[in-house]
Protein backbone atom coordinates (compact mmCIF):
# COMPACT_ATOMS: atom_id res chain seq x y z
CA MET A 1 14.52 21.35 -7.38
CA ARG A 2 13.07 23.61 -6.38
CA PRO A 3 13.89 24.54 -2.79
CA LEU A 4 11.07 23.15 -0.04
CA THR A 5 9.28 24.71 2.24
CA LEU A 6 6.92 24.45 4.74
CA ARG A 7 4.53 25.87 3.36
CA ARG A 8 4.33 24.11 -0.06
CA LEU A 9 4.33 21.32 1.18
CA LEU A 10 1.81 21.46 3.52
CA LEU A 11 -0.70 22.94 0.51
CA GLN A 12 -0.20 19.60 -1.30
CA CYS A 13 -1.02 17.64 1.58
CA LEU A 14 -4.34 19.89 1.52
CA LEU A 15 -5.22 19.61 -1.84
CA LEU A 16 -5.08 16.19 -1.22
CA VAL A 17 -6.88 15.65 2.13
CA LEU A 18 -9.85 17.39 0.40
CA ILE A 19 -9.16 15.11 -2.92
CA LEU A 20 -9.76 12.41 -0.59
CA PHE A 21 -12.25 13.31 1.92
CA ILE A 22 -14.00 14.16 -1.85
CA VAL A 23 -13.41 10.55 -1.95
CA VAL A 24 -14.33 8.84 1.25
CA VAL A 25 -17.40 10.94 0.98
CA ILE A 26 -18.94 8.81 -2.63
CA ALA A 27 -17.00 6.22 -1.05
CA LEU A 28 -19.61 5.99 1.36
CA LYS A 29 -22.65 7.32 -0.20
CA PHE A 30 -22.51 4.69 -3.05
CA GLY A 31 -22.81 1.06 -2.63
CA ALA A 32 -25.93 -1.28 -2.52
CA VAL A 33 -27.62 0.86 -0.20
CA PRO A 34 -27.24 3.84 -0.79
CA VAL A 35 -27.19 6.67 0.98
CA SER A 36 -28.40 10.50 0.83
CA LEU A 37 -26.11 13.40 1.91
CA TYR A 38 -28.02 14.42 3.90
CA ALA A 39 -28.74 11.46 5.99
CA LEU A 40 -24.67 10.50 5.51
CA GLY A 41 -23.66 14.87 6.54
CA ARG A 42 -26.55 14.34 9.40
CA ASP A 43 -25.71 11.04 11.11
CA VAL A 44 -22.02 12.20 10.61
CA LEU A 45 -22.77 15.48 12.70
CA ARG A 46 -24.11 14.00 15.21
CA PHE A 47 -21.60 11.37 15.15
CA LEU A 48 -19.05 14.22 16.06
CA LEU A 49 -21.65 15.60 18.01
CA GLY A 50 -21.19 12.24 20.87
CA GLN A 51 -25.30 11.38 19.92
CA THR A 52 -24.71 8.11 18.65
CA SER A 53 -28.42 7.32 20.16
CA GLN A 54 -30.03 9.55 17.72
CA ILE A 55 -28.05 7.72 14.41
CA SER A 56 -30.79 4.88 12.16
CA SER A 57 -29.63 1.67 13.19
CA ASP A 58 -29.68 1.12 9.69
CA TYR A 59 -27.90 3.84 8.32
CA GLY A 60 -25.26 3.40 11.71
CA LEU A 61 -24.97 -0.33 10.79
CA ILE A 62 -24.06 0.20 7.08
CA ILE A 63 -21.40 3.94 7.63
CA TRP A 64 -20.02 2.68 10.62
CA ASN A 65 -19.60 -0.89 10.92
CA ILE A 66 -19.49 -2.05 6.67
CA ARG A 67 -17.99 0.94 5.02
CA GLY A 68 -16.06 2.89 7.58
CA PRO A 69 -13.58 0.30 8.46
CA ARG A 70 -13.26 -0.88 4.54
CA ILE A 71 -12.71 3.01 4.18
CA LEU A 72 -10.11 3.51 7.30
CA LEU A 73 -8.52 -0.62 5.47
CA ALA A 74 -8.29 0.69 1.79
CA ILE A 75 -6.76 4.24 2.76
CA PHE A 76 -3.93 2.23 4.72
CA VAL A 77 -3.54 0.00 2.13
CA GLY A 78 -3.08 2.47 -0.15
CA ALA A 79 -0.65 4.68 1.66
CA SER A 80 2.09 1.43 3.16
CA LEU A 81 1.85 0.21 -0.82
CA SER A 82 2.25 3.47 -2.52
CA VAL A 83 5.62 4.73 -0.03
CA ALA A 84 7.21 1.08 0.37
CA GLY A 85 6.61 1.41 -4.04
CA THR A 86 7.91 5.03 -4.27
CA SER A 87 11.03 3.54 -1.32
CA PHE A 88 11.88 0.77 -3.79
CA GLN A 89 12.49 2.94 -7.17
CA ALA A 90 14.31 5.30 -4.69
CA LEU A 91 16.42 3.37 -3.72
CA LEU A 92 16.80 1.23 -6.97
CA ARG A 93 17.28 4.06 -9.15
CA ASN A 94 14.55 2.17 -11.14
CA PRO A 95 10.93 3.80 -12.00
CA LEU A 96 9.61 0.78 -12.99
CA ALA A 97 10.32 -1.12 -9.60
CA ASP A 98 7.41 -1.83 -6.48
CA PRO A 99 6.26 -4.18 -4.18
CA TYR A 100 4.48 -6.76 -6.82
CA VAL A 101 6.76 -6.10 -9.56
CA LEU A 102 10.13 -7.50 -6.77
CA GLY A 103 8.03 -9.92 -5.88
CA VAL A 104 7.50 -8.45 -2.28
CA SER A 105 3.85 -8.35 -2.30
CA SER A 106 3.98 -12.47 -3.55
CA GLY A 107 6.86 -13.45 -0.41
CA ALA A 108 4.43 -11.31 1.30
CA SER A 109 1.55 -13.75 0.48
CA VAL A 110 3.12 -16.91 0.63
CA GLY A 111 4.32 -15.34 4.33
CA ALA A 112 -0.20 -14.96 5.01
CA ILE A 113 -0.58 -17.98 4.12
CA LEU A 114 2.23 -19.84 6.21
CA ALA A 115 0.90 -18.04 8.93
CA LEU A 116 -2.70 -19.13 8.22
CA ILE A 117 -2.73 -22.55 8.22
CA ALA A 118 -0.14 -22.61 11.24
CA ALA A 119 -2.59 -20.57 13.44
CA PRO A 120 -5.07 -23.18 14.07
CA TYR A 121 -1.66 -25.99 15.16
CA LEU A 122 -0.65 -23.31 16.95
CA SER A 123 -2.00 -22.37 21.14
CA LEU A 124 -1.94 -18.71 21.67
CA PRO A 125 -3.80 -15.61 22.94
CA SER A 126 -6.83 -14.05 20.50
CA THR A 127 -4.39 -10.69 20.13
CA LEU A 128 -1.61 -12.63 19.21
CA THR A 129 -3.40 -14.60 16.56
CA ALA A 130 -4.55 -11.90 15.72
CA LEU A 131 -1.25 -10.47 14.39
CA LEU A 132 0.33 -13.76 13.42
CA THR A 133 -1.24 -13.23 9.97
CA PRO A 134 0.77 -9.36 9.48
CA VAL A 135 4.39 -11.12 10.93
CA GLY A 136 4.29 -13.94 8.59
CA ALA A 137 3.46 -11.57 5.44
CA PHE A 138 6.62 -9.06 6.79
CA LEU A 139 8.88 -12.12 7.40
CA GLY A 140 7.92 -13.31 3.85
CA ALA A 141 8.66 -9.64 2.41
CA GLY A 142 11.71 -9.50 3.67
CA ALA A 143 13.20 -13.04 2.80
CA THR A 144 11.76 -11.78 -0.47
CA ILE A 145 13.76 -8.68 -0.72
CA ALA A 146 16.56 -10.24 0.59
CA ALA A 147 16.88 -12.67 -2.34
CA VAL A 148 16.14 -10.50 -4.53
CA TYR A 149 18.63 -7.89 -3.40
CA VAL A 150 21.04 -10.51 -3.52
CA LEU A 151 20.49 -12.09 -7.10
CA GLY A 152 20.72 -7.68 -8.13
CA ARG A 153 23.78 -7.44 -6.68
CA ARG A 154 26.63 -7.61 -8.62
CA GLU A 155 30.31 -5.94 -8.06
CA GLY A 156 29.94 -4.81 -4.57
CA GLN A 157 27.22 -2.24 -6.31
CA ILE A 158 23.32 -2.57 -7.53
CA ASP A 159 22.25 -3.16 -10.83
CA SER A 160 18.89 -2.30 -11.43
CA THR A 161 17.89 -4.50 -14.07
CA THR A 162 19.36 -8.48 -13.37
CA LEU A 163 17.36 -7.36 -9.39
CA LEU A 164 13.74 -6.13 -11.56
CA LEU A 165 14.84 -9.45 -13.94
CA GLY A 166 14.97 -11.44 -10.69
CA GLY A 167 12.16 -9.98 -8.46
CA VAL A 168 10.34 -10.78 -11.76
CA ILE A 169 11.39 -14.84 -11.41
CA THR A 170 11.01 -15.23 -7.83
CA GLY A 171 7.57 -13.84 -7.63
CA SER A 172 6.83 -15.70 -10.93
CA PHE A 173 8.16 -18.66 -8.50
CA LEU A 174 6.33 -17.48 -5.09
CA SER A 175 2.67 -17.72 -7.19
CA ALA A 176 3.67 -21.62 -8.13
CA ILE A 177 3.93 -21.76 -4.70
CA ILE A 178 0.82 -20.40 -3.68
CA THR A 179 -0.62 -22.64 -5.78
CA LEU A 180 0.56 -25.75 -4.78
CA LEU A 181 -0.45 -24.37 -1.15
CA MET A 182 -3.74 -23.38 -2.33
CA GLY A 183 -4.35 -26.92 -4.07
CA THR A 184 -3.25 -29.30 -1.03
CA VAL A 185 -3.36 -27.57 1.75
CA THR A 186 -5.97 -25.55 1.49
CA SER A 187 -8.32 -27.13 -1.11
CA GLY A 188 -11.20 -26.55 1.08
CA ASN A 189 -11.22 -22.76 0.33
CA ASN A 190 -10.09 -21.89 -3.08
CA ARG A 191 -12.09 -19.11 -4.31
CA GLY A 192 -11.92 -17.75 -0.83
CA MET A 193 -8.68 -17.29 -0.68
CA VAL A 194 -7.52 -16.11 -5.05
CA PHE A 195 -10.67 -13.31 -4.49
CA TRP A 196 -7.81 -12.77 -1.13
CA LEU A 197 -5.52 -13.26 -3.06
CA MET A 198 -6.43 -10.57 -6.37
CA GLY A 199 -7.37 -7.67 -2.92
CA ASN A 200 -9.82 -7.42 -0.92
CA LEU A 201 -10.58 -5.35 2.09
CA SER A 202 -14.23 -6.55 2.42
CA THR A 203 -12.66 -8.46 6.25
CA SER A 204 -13.59 -6.51 9.17
CA PHE A 205 -11.00 -6.86 12.40
CA GLN A 206 -10.82 -5.91 15.98
CA LYS A 207 -10.08 -2.10 16.65
CA SER A 208 -7.34 -3.48 17.77
CA VAL A 209 -5.66 -4.78 14.80
CA TYR A 210 -6.87 -0.85 13.23
CA TRP A 211 -4.17 0.28 16.18
CA PHE A 212 -1.43 -1.82 15.09
CA LEU A 213 -1.84 -0.70 11.89
CA GLY A 214 -2.33 2.41 12.45
CA ILE A 215 0.96 2.89 14.60
CA GLY A 216 2.81 0.40 12.71
CA PHE A 217 2.47 2.40 9.26
CA PHE A 218 3.56 5.62 10.85
CA VAL A 219 6.41 4.30 12.62
CA ALA A 220 7.83 2.28 9.17
CA ALA A 221 7.24 5.21 7.06
CA GLY A 222 9.11 7.71 9.37
CA ALA A 223 11.76 5.93 9.27
CA ILE A 224 11.64 6.21 6.41
CA TYR A 225 11.18 9.96 5.61
CA THR A 226 14.10 9.75 7.62
CA THR A 227 15.96 8.73 4.99
CA ALA A 228 14.00 11.40 2.14
CA THR A 229 17.40 13.77 1.61
CA ASP A 230 20.10 10.77 1.70
CA LEU A 231 17.61 9.56 -1.15
CA ASN A 232 17.78 12.31 -3.42
CA LEU A 233 21.63 12.18 -3.00
CA LEU A 234 20.72 8.41 -4.37
CA LEU A 235 18.95 9.17 -7.07
CA ALA A 236 23.02 9.90 -8.82
CA GLY A 237 24.45 7.11 -8.02
CA GLU A 238 25.54 5.20 -4.27
CA LYS A 239 29.22 6.45 -5.67
CA GLU A 240 28.63 9.37 -5.58
CA ALA A 241 26.00 9.68 -2.54
CA MET A 242 28.69 8.28 -0.64
CA HIS A 243 30.82 10.69 -2.24
CA LEU A 244 28.18 14.55 -1.12
CA GLY A 245 28.57 11.64 3.04
CA VAL A 246 25.69 9.95 2.71
CA ASP A 247 25.52 6.15 4.58
CA VAL A 248 24.89 3.94 2.13
CA ARG A 249 24.46 0.23 4.35
CA ARG A 250 22.05 2.68 6.99
CA VAL A 251 19.79 3.96 4.48
CA ARG A 252 19.49 0.93 2.63
CA LEU A 253 18.59 -1.28 5.73
CA VAL A 254 16.37 1.21 6.99
CA VAL A 255 14.20 1.65 3.90
CA TYR A 256 14.44 -2.65 2.89
CA ILE A 257 13.37 -2.85 6.34
CA ALA A 258 10.61 -0.74 6.34
CA ALA A 259 9.04 -1.03 2.65
CA SER A 260 9.26 -4.99 2.65
CA PHE A 261 7.00 -3.82 6.57
CA LEU A 262 5.03 -2.27 4.93
CA THR A 263 4.31 -4.30 2.22
CA GLY A 264 3.49 -7.40 4.44
CA LEU A 265 1.27 -5.68 6.59
CA ALA A 266 -0.65 -4.58 3.33
CA VAL A 267 -1.18 -7.76 2.02
CA SER A 268 -1.68 -9.24 5.33
CA VAL A 269 -4.46 -7.55 5.29
CA SER A 270 -5.94 -7.13 1.88
CA GLY A 271 -3.93 -9.55 -0.42
CA SER A 272 -2.15 -8.57 -3.39
CA ILE A 273 -3.09 -5.47 -5.02
CA ALA A 274 -1.37 -4.01 -7.99
CA TYR A 275 0.26 -1.47 -9.82
CA VAL A 276 -0.78 1.05 -6.64
CA GLY A 277 3.35 1.09 -5.64
CA LEU A 278 3.96 2.32 -9.67
CA ILE A 279 1.63 3.82 -10.47
CA VAL A 280 1.20 6.56 -7.57
CA PRO A 281 4.39 6.71 -6.96
CA HIS A 282 4.83 8.20 -10.54
CA VAL A 283 1.80 10.20 -11.48
CA MET A 284 2.63 11.99 -8.09
CA ARG A 285 6.17 11.90 -8.65
CA LEU A 286 4.53 14.12 -12.25
CA ILE A 287 2.78 16.52 -10.94
CA PHE A 288 4.79 17.19 -7.20
CA GLY A 289 8.91 17.21 -8.48
CA SER A 290 10.99 13.86 -7.34
CA ASP A 291 12.21 15.68 -4.14
CA HIS A 292 11.08 12.70 -2.23
CA ARG A 293 10.80 14.37 0.71
CA THR A 294 7.53 16.24 -0.47
CA LEU A 295 7.11 12.27 -3.11
CA LEU A 296 6.80 10.46 0.60
CA PRO A 297 4.03 12.39 1.98
CA THR A 298 2.06 12.85 -1.45
CA ALA A 299 2.02 9.58 -2.44
CA ALA A 300 0.78 7.98 0.30
CA PHE A 301 -2.08 10.26 0.19
CA GLY A 302 -2.18 9.57 -3.28
CA GLY A 303 -1.57 6.10 -2.47
CA ALA A 304 -4.84 6.51 -0.43
CA ILE A 305 -7.05 8.10 -2.63
CA ALA A 306 -6.86 4.94 -5.70
CA VAL A 307 -7.08 1.94 -3.50
CA VAL A 308 -10.68 4.45 -1.97
CA PHE A 309 -11.55 5.01 -5.47
CA ALA A 310 -10.82 1.50 -6.66
CA ASP A 311 -12.45 -0.04 -3.88
CA THR A 312 -15.73 1.85 -4.55
CA ILE A 313 -15.64 0.78 -8.50
CA ALA A 314 -15.28 -3.05 -7.37
CA ARG A 315 -18.09 -3.20 -4.69
CA THR A 316 -20.59 -0.61 -6.67
CA VAL A 317 -20.32 -1.61 -10.56
CA VAL A 318 -21.74 -4.98 -10.76
CA ALA A 319 -23.62 -4.34 -6.82
CA PRO A 320 -24.48 -6.33 -4.77
CA THR A 321 -22.29 -8.76 -5.47
CA GLU A 322 -18.72 -7.24 -6.17
CA ILE A 323 -15.49 -7.99 -7.85
CA ALA A 324 -11.69 -8.06 -6.07
CA VAL A 325 -10.23 -5.13 -5.93
CA GLY A 326 -6.68 -5.60 -7.61
CA ALA A 327 -8.36 -6.89 -10.95
CA VAL A 328 -9.92 -2.83 -10.85
CA THR A 329 -6.28 -1.70 -10.45
CA ALA A 330 -4.82 -4.54 -12.29
CA ILE A 331 -7.56 -2.96 -15.36
CA VAL A 332 -5.96 0.10 -14.66
CA GLY A 333 -2.05 -0.27 -13.98
CA ALA A 334 -1.31 -2.74 -16.48
CA PRO A 335 -1.16 -0.87 -19.94
CA LEU A 336 0.02 2.30 -17.44
CA PHE A 337 2.86 0.06 -17.57
CA ILE A 338 2.81 -0.83 -20.48
CA TYR A 339 3.46 2.60 -21.38
CA LEU A 340 6.62 2.52 -18.78
CA LEU A 341 8.74 -0.19 -19.91
CA ARG A 342 8.28 1.05 -23.17
CA ARG A 343 8.93 4.84 -22.36
CA ARG A 344 11.90 4.23 -20.25
CA LEU A 345 13.25 0.73 -23.22
CA ALA A 346 12.56 3.24 -26.25
């Protein structure tokens, strides 16, 4: 493992920021109503100079009210799922672990649906009502990862194979619960619910929700990053890490809670977008190495790039109709997942 320097870390992140910027520009330009690069650059410059009154009302509506918030949401969701996937893979020492495979996404979906069902019956202020779905998703994700952890623990140690199998079974069970809820309680809006569960970034939120998502991401991702050195040592095994002075229980608790929180937040605003937490960390690991001090931030940028690009394809390939973002990521992710599985079993 090459020694990490601040300069090398910043250069790697800067490269990914430039790629993300290019993808964001593409996402702003393309859609049901195409926007010229000249008009886009002009309106962005006017916005930065505070000359918002000179921005075309049509372009202003498309760029700042429709595509802009959607791109911000895609950046948050991609970064959250990728950091969560990287954390689970490190903690379980298995490159096939991610929130989707472990059933955490399904658990968050169940929690979010139950919160949506309960919201009309609760007399809560609008601010608290907006936070009810993220809280429900987090509780669902936390309960799921706790159950999967119990299933995968043998003689005081985590057996990654058993844990993955437990995650798959738990995810299947929760998917059945989702189907039951959709067939009974939410039968009036099944089509919209199915589209949301497959990954949907078209929902607009109040600014307070975006602030909550941003602060929540930086707090949870920052908590995970404080364990980056310990995660490097955990790759050798829990007993070996303990001998090297790692407080394994503390690291496990921090990573499980923070990664479940990130998954819950992402699912609560976008539904279940599969394979992002699996593919992106693996690709970043191949490019930048397995040092989690580098891998965690690069995975966050890589996930943001992947989801923004997937969402752009989802809303442009059959424009003006759009397809679910989860369908795009699954088309790419499923073959790669099969490849990773066969490579691990070979």
